[in-house]
Short mmCIF file of C-alpha atoms in Angstrom, two decimals:
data_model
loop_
_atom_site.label_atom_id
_atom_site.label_comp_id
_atom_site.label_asym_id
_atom_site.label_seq_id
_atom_site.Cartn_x
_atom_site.Cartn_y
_atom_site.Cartn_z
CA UNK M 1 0.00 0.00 0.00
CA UNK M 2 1.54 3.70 -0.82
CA UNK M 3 1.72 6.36 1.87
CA UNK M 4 0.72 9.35 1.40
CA UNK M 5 1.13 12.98 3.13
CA UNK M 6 -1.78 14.44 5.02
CA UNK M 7 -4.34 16.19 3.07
CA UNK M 8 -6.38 18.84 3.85
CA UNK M 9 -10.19 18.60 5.56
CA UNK M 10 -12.83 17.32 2.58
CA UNK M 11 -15.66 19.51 4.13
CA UNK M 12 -18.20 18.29 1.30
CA UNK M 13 -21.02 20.06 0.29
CA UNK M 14 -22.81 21.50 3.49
CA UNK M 15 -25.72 22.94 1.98
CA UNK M 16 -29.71 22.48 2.81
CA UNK M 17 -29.70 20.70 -0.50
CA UNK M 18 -26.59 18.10 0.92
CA UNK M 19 -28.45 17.70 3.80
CA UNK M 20 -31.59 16.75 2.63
CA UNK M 21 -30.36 13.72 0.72
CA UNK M 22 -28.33 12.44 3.28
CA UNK M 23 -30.99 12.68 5.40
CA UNK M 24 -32.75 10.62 2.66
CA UNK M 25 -30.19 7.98 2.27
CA UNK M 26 -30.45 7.72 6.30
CA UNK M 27 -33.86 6.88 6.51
CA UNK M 28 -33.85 4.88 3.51
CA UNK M 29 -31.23 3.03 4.97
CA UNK M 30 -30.27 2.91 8.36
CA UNK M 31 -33.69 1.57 9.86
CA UNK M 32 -33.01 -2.16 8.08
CA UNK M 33 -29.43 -1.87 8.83
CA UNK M 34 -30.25 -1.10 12.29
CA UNK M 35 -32.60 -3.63 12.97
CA UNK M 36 -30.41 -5.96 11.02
CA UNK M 37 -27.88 -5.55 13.48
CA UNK M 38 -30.27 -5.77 16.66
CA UNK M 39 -30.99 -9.21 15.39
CA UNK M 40 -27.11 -10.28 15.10
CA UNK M 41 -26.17 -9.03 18.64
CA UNK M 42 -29.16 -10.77 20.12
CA UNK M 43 -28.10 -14.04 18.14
CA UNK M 44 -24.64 -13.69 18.91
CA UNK M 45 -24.82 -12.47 22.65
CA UNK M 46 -28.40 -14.21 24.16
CA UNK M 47 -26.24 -17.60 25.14
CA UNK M 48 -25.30 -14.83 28.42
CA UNK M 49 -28.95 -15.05 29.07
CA UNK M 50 -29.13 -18.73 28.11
CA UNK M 51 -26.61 -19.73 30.26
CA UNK M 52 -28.49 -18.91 33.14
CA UNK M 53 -30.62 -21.93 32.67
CA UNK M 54 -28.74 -23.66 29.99
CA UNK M 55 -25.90 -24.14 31.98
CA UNK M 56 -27.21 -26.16 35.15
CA UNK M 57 -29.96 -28.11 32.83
CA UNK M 58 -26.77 -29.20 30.85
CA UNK M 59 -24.24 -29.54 33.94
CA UNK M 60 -22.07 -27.24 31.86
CA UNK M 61 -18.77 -25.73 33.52
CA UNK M 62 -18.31 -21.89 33.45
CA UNK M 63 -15.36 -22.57 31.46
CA UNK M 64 -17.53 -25.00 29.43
CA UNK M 65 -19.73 -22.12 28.85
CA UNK M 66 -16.68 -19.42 28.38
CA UNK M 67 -15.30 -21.64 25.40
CA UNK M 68 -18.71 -22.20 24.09
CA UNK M 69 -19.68 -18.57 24.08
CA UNK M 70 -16.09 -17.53 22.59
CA UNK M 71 -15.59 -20.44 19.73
CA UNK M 72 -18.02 -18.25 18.30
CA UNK M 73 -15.72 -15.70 17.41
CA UNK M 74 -12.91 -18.40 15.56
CA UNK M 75 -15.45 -18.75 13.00
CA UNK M 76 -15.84 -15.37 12.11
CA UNK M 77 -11.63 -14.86 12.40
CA UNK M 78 -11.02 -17.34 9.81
CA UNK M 79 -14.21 -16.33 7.47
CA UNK M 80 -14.50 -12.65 8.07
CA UNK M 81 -11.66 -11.19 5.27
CA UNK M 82 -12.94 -14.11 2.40
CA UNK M 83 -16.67 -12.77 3.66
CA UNK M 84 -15.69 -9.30 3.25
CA UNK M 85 -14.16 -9.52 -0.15
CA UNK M 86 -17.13 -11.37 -1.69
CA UNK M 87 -19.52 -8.81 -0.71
CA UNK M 88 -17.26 -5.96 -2.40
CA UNK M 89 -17.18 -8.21 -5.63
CA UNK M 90 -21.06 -9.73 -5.63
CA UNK M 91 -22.58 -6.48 -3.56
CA UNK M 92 -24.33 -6.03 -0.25
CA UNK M 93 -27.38 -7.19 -0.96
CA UNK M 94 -27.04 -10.71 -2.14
CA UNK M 95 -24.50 -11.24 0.64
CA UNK M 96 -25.99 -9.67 3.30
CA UNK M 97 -29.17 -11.76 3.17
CA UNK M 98 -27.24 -14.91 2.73
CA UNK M 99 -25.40 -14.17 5.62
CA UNK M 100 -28.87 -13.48 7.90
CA UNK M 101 -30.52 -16.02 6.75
CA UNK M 102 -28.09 -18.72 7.60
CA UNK M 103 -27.03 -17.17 10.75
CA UNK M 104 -30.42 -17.20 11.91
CA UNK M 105 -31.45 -21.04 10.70
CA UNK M 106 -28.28 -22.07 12.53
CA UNK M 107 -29.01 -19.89 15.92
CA UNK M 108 -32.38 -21.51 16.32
CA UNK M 109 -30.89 -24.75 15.66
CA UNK M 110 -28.99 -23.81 19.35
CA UNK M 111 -31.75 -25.53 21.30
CA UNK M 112 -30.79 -28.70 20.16
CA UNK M 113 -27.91 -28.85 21.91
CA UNK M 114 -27.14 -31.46 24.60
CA UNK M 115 -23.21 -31.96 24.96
CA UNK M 116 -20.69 -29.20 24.82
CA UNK M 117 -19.14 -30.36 21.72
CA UNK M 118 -22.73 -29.79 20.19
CA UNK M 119 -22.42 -26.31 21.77
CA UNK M 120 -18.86 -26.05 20.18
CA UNK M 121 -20.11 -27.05 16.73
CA UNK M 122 -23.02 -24.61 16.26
CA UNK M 123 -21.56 -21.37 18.37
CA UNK M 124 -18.51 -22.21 15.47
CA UNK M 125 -21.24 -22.43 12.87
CA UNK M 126 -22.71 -19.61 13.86
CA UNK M 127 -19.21 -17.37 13.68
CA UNK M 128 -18.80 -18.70 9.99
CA UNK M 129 -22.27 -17.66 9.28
CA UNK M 130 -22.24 -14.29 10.15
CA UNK M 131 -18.71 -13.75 9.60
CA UNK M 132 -18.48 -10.52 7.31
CA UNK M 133 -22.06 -8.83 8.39
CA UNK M 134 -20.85 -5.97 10.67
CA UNK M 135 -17.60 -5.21 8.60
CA UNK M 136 -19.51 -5.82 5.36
CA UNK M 137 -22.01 -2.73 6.90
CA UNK M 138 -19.11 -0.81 7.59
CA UNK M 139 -17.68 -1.41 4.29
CA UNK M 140 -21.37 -0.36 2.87
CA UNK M 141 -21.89 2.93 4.38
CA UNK M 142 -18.83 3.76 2.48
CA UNK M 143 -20.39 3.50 -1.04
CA UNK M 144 -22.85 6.01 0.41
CA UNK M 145 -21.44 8.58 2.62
CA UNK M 146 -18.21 10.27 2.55
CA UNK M 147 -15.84 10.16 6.12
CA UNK M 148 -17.59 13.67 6.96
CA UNK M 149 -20.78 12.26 7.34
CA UNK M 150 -19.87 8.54 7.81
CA UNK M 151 -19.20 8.89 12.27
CA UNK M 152 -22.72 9.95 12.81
CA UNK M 153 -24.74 7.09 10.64
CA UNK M 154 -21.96 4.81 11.62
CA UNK M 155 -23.14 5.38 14.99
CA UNK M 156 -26.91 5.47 14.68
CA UNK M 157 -25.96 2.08 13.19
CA UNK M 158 -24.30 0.80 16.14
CA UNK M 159 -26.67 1.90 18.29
CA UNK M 160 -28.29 -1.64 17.36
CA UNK M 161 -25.47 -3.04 20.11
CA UNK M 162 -26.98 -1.17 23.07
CA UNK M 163 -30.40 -0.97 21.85
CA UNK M 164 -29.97 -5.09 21.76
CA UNK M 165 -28.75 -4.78 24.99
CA UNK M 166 -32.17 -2.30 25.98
CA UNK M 167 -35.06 -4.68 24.38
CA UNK M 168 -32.87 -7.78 24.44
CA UNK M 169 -32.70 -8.20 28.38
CA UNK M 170 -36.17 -8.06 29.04
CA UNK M 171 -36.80 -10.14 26.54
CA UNK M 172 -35.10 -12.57 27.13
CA UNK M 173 -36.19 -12.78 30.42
CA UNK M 174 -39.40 -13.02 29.53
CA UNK M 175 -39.01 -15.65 27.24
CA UNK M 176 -37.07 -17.52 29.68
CA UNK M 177 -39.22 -17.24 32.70
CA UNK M 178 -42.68 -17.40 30.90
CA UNK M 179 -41.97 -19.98 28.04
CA UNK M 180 -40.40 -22.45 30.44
CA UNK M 181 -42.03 -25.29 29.76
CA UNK M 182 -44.21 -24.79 27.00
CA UNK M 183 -44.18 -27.78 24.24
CA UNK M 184 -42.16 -29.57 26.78
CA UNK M 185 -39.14 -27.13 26.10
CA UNK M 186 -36.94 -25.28 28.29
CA UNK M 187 -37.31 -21.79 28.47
CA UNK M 188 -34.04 -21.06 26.87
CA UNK M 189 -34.47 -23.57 24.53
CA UNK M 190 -37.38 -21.06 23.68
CA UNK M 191 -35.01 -18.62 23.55
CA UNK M 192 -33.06 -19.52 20.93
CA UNK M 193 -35.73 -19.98 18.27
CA UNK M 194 -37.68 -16.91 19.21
CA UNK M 195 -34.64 -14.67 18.83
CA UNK M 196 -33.29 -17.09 15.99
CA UNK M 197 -35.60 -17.54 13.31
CA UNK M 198 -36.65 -13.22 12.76
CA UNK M 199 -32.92 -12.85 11.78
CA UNK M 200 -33.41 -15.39 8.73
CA UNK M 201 -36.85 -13.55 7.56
CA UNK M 202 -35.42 -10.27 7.66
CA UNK M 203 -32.49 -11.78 5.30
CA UNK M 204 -35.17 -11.75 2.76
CA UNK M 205 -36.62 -8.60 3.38
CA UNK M 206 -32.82 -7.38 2.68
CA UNK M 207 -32.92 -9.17 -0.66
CA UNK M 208 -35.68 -7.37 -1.56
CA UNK M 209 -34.86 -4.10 -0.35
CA UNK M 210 -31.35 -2.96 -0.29
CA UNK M 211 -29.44 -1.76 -3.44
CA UNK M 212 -25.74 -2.42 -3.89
CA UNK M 213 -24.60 1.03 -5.16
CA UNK M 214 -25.81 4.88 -5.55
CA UNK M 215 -26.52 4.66 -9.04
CA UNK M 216 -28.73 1.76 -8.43
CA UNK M 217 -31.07 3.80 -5.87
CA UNK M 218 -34.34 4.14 -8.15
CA UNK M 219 -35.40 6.59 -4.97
CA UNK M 220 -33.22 9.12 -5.40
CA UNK M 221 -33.08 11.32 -8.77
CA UNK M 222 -30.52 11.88 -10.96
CA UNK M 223 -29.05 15.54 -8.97
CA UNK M 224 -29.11 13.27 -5.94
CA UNK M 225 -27.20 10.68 -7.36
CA UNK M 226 -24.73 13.32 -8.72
CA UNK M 227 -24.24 14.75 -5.43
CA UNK M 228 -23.17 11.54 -3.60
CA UNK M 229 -20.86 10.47 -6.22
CA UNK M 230 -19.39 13.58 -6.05
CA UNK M 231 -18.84 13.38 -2.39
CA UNK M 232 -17.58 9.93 -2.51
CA UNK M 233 -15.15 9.99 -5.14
CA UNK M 234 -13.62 13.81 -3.35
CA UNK M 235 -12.90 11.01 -0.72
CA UNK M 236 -11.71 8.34 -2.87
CA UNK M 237 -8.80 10.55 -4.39
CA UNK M 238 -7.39 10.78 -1.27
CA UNK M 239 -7.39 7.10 -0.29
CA UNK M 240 -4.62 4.07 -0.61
CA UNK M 241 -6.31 1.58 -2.99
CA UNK M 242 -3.98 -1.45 -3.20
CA UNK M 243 -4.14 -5.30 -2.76
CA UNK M 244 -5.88 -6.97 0.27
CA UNK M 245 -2.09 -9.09 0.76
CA UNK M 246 -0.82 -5.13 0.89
CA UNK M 247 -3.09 -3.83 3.12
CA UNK M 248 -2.64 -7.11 5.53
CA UNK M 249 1.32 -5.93 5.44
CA UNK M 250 0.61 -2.38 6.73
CA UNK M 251 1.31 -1.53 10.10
CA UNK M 252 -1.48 1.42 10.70
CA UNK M 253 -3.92 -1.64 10.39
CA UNK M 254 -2.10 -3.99 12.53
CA UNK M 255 -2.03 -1.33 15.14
CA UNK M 256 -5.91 -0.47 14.43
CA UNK M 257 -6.77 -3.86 14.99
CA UNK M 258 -5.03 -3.83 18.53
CA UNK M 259 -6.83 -0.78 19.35
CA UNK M 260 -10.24 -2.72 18.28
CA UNK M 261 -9.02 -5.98 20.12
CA UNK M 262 -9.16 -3.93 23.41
CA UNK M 263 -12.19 -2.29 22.73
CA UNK M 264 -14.08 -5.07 21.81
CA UNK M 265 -12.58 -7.25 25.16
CA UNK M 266 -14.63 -4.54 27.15
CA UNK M 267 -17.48 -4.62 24.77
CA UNK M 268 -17.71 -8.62 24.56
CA UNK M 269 -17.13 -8.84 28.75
CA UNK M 270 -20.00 -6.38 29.17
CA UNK M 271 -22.09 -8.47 27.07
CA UNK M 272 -21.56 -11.97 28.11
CA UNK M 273 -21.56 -11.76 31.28
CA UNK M 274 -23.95 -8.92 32.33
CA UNK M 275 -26.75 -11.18 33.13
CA UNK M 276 -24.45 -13.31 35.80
CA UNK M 277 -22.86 -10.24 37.10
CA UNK M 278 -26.40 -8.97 38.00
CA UNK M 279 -27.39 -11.82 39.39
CA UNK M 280 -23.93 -11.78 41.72
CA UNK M 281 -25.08 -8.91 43.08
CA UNK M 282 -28.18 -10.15 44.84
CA UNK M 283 -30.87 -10.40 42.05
CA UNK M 284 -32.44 -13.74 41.43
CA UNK M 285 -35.76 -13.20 38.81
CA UNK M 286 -34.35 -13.42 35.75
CA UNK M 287 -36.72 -10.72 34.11
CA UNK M 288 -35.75 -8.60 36.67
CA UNK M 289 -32.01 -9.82 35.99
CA UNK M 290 -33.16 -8.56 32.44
CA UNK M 291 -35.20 -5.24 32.99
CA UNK M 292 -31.99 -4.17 35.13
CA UNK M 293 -29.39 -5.43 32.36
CA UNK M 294 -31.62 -2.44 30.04
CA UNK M 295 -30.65 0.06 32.20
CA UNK M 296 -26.80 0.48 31.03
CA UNK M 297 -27.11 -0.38 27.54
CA UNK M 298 -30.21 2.66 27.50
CA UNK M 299 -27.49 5.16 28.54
CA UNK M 300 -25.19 3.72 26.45
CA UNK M 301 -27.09 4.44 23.44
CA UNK M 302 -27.30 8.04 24.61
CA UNK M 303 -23.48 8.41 25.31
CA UNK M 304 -22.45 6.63 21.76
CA UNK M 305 -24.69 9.20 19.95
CA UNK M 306 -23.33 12.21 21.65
CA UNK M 307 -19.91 11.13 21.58
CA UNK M 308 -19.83 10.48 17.68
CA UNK M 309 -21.70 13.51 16.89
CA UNK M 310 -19.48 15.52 18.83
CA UNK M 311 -16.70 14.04 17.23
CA UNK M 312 -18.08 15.01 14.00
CA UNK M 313 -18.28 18.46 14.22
CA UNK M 314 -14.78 18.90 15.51
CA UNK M 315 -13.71 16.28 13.11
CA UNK M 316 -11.29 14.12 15.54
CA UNK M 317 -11.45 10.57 16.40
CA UNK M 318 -8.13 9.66 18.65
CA UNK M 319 -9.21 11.35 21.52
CA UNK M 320 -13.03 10.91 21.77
CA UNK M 321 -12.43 7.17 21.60
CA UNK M 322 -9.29 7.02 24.04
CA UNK M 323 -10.95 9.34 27.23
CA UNK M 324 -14.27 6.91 26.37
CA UNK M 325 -12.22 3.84 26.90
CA UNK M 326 -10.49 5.21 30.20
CA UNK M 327 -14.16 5.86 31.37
CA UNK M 328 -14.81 2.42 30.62
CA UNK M 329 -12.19 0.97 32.70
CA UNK M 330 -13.12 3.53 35.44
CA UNK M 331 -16.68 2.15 35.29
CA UNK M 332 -15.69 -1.40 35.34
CA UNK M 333 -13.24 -0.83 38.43
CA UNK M 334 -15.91 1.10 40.56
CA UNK M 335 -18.52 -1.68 40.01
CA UNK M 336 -16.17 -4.50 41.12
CA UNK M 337 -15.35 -2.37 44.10
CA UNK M 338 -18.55 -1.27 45.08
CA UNK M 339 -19.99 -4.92 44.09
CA UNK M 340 -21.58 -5.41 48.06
CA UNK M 341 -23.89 -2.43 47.02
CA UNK M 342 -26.03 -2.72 44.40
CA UNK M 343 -26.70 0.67 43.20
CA UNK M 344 -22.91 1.76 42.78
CA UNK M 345 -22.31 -1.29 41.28
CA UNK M 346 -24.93 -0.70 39.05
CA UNK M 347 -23.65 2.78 38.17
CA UNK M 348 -20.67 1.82 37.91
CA UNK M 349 -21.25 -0.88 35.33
CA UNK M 350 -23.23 2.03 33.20
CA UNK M 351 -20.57 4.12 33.18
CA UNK M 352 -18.41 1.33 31.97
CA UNK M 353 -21.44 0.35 29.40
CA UNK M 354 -21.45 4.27 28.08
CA UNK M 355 -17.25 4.11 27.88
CA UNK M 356 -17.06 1.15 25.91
CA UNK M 357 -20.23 1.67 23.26
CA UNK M 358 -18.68 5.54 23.00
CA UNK M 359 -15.63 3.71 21.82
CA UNK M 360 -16.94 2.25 18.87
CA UNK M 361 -18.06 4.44 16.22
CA UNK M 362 -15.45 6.93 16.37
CA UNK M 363 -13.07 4.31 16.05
CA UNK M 364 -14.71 3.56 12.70
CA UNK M 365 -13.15 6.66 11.35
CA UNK M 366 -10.55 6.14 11.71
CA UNK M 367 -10.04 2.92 8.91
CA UNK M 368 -12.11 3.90 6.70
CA UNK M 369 -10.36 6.89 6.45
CA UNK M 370 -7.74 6.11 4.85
CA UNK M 371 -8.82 2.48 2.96
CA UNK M 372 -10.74 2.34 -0.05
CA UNK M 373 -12.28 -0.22 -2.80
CA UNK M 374 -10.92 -3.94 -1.97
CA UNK M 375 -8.36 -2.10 0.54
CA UNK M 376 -11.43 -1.12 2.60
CA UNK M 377 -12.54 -4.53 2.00
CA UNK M 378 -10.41 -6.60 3.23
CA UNK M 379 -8.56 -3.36 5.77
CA UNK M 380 -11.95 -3.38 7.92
CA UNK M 381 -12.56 -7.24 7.71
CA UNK M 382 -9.07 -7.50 8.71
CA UNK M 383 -9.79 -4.94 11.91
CA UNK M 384 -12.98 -6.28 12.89
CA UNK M 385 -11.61 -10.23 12.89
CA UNK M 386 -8.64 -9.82 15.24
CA UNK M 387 -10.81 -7.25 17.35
CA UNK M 388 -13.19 -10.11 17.71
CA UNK M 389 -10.47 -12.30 18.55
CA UNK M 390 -11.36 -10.41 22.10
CA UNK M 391 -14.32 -12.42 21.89
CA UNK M 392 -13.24 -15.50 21.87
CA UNK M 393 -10.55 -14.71 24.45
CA UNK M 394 -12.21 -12.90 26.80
CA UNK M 395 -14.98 -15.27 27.55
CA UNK M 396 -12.70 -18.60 27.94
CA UNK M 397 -10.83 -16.25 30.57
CA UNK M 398 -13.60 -15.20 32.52
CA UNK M 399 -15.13 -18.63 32.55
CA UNK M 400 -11.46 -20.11 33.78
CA UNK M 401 -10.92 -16.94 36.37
CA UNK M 402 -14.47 -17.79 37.75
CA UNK M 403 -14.70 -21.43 37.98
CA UNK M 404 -11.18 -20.97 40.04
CA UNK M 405 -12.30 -18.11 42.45
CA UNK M 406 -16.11 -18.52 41.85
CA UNK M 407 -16.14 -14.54 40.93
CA UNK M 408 -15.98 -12.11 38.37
CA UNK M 409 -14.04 -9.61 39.75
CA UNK M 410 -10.35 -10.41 38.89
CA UNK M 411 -12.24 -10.79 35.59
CA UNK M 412 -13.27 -7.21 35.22
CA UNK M 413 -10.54 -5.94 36.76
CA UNK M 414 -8.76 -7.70 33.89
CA UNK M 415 -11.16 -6.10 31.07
CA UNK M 416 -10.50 -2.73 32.87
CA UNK M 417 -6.97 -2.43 32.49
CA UNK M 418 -7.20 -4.11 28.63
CA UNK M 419 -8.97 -1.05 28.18
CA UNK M 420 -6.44 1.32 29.51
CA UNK M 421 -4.24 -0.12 26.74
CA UNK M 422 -6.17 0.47 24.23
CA UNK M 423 -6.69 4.25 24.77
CA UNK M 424 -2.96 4.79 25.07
CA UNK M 425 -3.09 2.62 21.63
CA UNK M 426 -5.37 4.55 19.85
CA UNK M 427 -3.31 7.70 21.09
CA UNK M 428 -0.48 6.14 18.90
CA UNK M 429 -2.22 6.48 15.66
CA UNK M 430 -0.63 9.96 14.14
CA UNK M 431 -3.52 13.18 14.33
CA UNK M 432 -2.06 13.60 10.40
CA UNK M 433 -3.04 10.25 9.30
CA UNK M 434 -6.47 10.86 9.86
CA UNK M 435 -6.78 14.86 8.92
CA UNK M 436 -8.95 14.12 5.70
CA UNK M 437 -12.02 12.58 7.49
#
């Protein structure tokens, strides 16, 4: 991949006109992207409800569970980049639906299982099935908004994470506590197909309804379309297009991805093991284990919005994303010490919850910056699989640290200072490699 000197700020058209059609593209867009993505964090995170049955019906370990709930993220390491690049070449919306469809067949398919290596088998399954869909999203919002106006939808996007957090606690609960038993099935059994199986039917509403490209878009006119190419091809002359074996060789993305690893550890601890974490802090119910999981994700919605819009109008990612991260750790230390009282522990794991979602789609600018066409491609896939690599670490690690002290705290103590590392990380990236978003 070439280097290239810093550029100056693309500011893009900022007229009423501008506005307008991005807002257009937003609502066109963003709603099904959105919802697509509540539907993949439910499917990939609701075995941290699951387990709160699952696990003593099935006399499963918590490191039996930890490697269970993390194999899930070696499926999408080794399929993401190949995922990634197919989409670029066949376009989003073929690829996109085959990848929610599939991903929800095979989540459904998780109350079948009986044995851990049948839990092994289909959390795998499900990594390689959905292997490519958030970077693939990332990947898309590129063919339709330039870096300017790319934090603010990336984050309304990503909002699906906490929001997923919001509706999918009480759900869950719910489905656990009241479907328990119905057609002879366990109520996370339940789970699983009820959460499963609306991931594969909106796969075909994406098949319907998504185009590939701008000039595809029989919604928008032909100034509209003008505009956004415009826009997108300002940003493409300043980009690095190059092979995805060149952009693999690059360190900028090598040290992104370590940035995202420790990001993600915080994100992926959060989610996991929120429910048990509650629960170790006096509360039994689990749809009040649920309504109280809503709580942090609600302000973390709020935070991740603010936080990306802010760092939109003063156009500067490093920063944002490293003092969010530090107020993730902070969070995550004051609810482990604080873990005797419920309501500071509570806080403190929404403060954490706000640091770590805050994190996200800020750092999102600062890739895409710089990577375009199959670059992009395989740059973000390239990210996003070793940052998930957290994933699959971070579980198997809790599960080991609590089966051995029959606690989390060690655990989050762990996450917290991961965190600290990746803020001074992100600090490392040079301000004048990311000037042109």
């Amino acid at each position: 991949m070439s280097t290239q000197t810093a550029t100056p700020n693309i500011p893009g058209p900022q007229s009423a006109e501008a506005d307008a059609v991005y807002r257009k593209v937003g609502w066109r867009l963003l709603p099904l992207l959105f919802i697509g993505y509540v539907a993949a964090y439910l499917d990939r995170v609701n075995v941290g409800f699951a387990k709160l049955e699952m696990q003593s019906a099935l006399q499963f370990s918590d490191t039996v569970y930890g490697l269970g709930a993390g194999i899930f993220f070696l499926g999408y390491f080794i399929f993401e980049i190949p995922s990634n690049i197919i989409l670029h070449k066949v376009g989003a919306r073929k690829w996109i639906a085959r990848i929610m469809i599939s991903w929800g067949l095979i989540s459904a398919a998780m109350m079948f299982v009986t044995t851990p290596m049948s839990f092994y088998i289909l959390r795998f399954l499900l990594g390689v099935a959905e292997a490519g869909f958030f970077p693939g999203i990332i990947l898309y919002l590129t063919y339709w908004y330039p870096a300017h106006r790319r934090n603010r939808a990336t984050s309304l996007f990503m909002t699906a994470i906490a929001f997923a957090g919001l509706i999918g606690g009480p759900l869950s609960g719910w489905i656990m506590r009241d479907m328990a038993g119905v057609a002879g099935l366990g109520g996370w059994q339940w789970l699983f197909v009820l959460e499963g199986l609306p991931a594969a039917a909106l796969g075909l509403v994406v098949l319907k309804y998504l185009d590939d490209r701008v000039s595809e878009a029989k919604w928008l006119n032909a100034s509209e379309k003008a505009l956004i190419a415009r826009d997108i091809a300002a940003e493409a002359s300043t980009k690095a297009e190059a092979s995805p074996l060149t952009v693999l060789r690059n360190p900028r993305v090598w040290l992104l991805a370590g940035v995202y690893f420790s990001f993600v550890s915080g994100l992926y601890g959060v989610s996991f093991w929120l429910p048990t974490i509650i629960k170790s802090i006096g509360v039994a119910d689990p749809l009040q284990i649920g309504l109280l999981s809503a709580i942090p994700w609600f302000f973390g919605v709020v935070a991740m919005y603010l936080v990306a819009r802010n760092a939109d109008r003063v156009r500067e990612q490093r920063w944002h994303a490293a003092i969010a991260s530090l107020v993730a750790a902070i969070g995550l230390v004051i609810s482990v010490s604080f873990h005797a009282n419920q309501f500071i522990a509570m806080f403190g794991l929404t403060v954490a919850t706000m640091g770590i979602m805050s994190t996200l789609p800020v750092f999102w600018g600062l890739p895409t910056a710089f990577l375009g066409g199959a670059a992009a491609a395989a740059g973000i896939a390239m990210i996003n699989s070793f940052g998930n690599l957290s994933g699959f670490t971070a579980p198997i690690i809790m599960g080991r640290i609590v089966d051995a002290t029959k606690s989390t705290d060690i655990g989050l103590y762990m996450l917290a200072a991961v965190l600290v590392v990746g803020a001074v990380l992100v600090l490392c990236v040079k301000p004048e490699k990311v000037q042109n978003i």
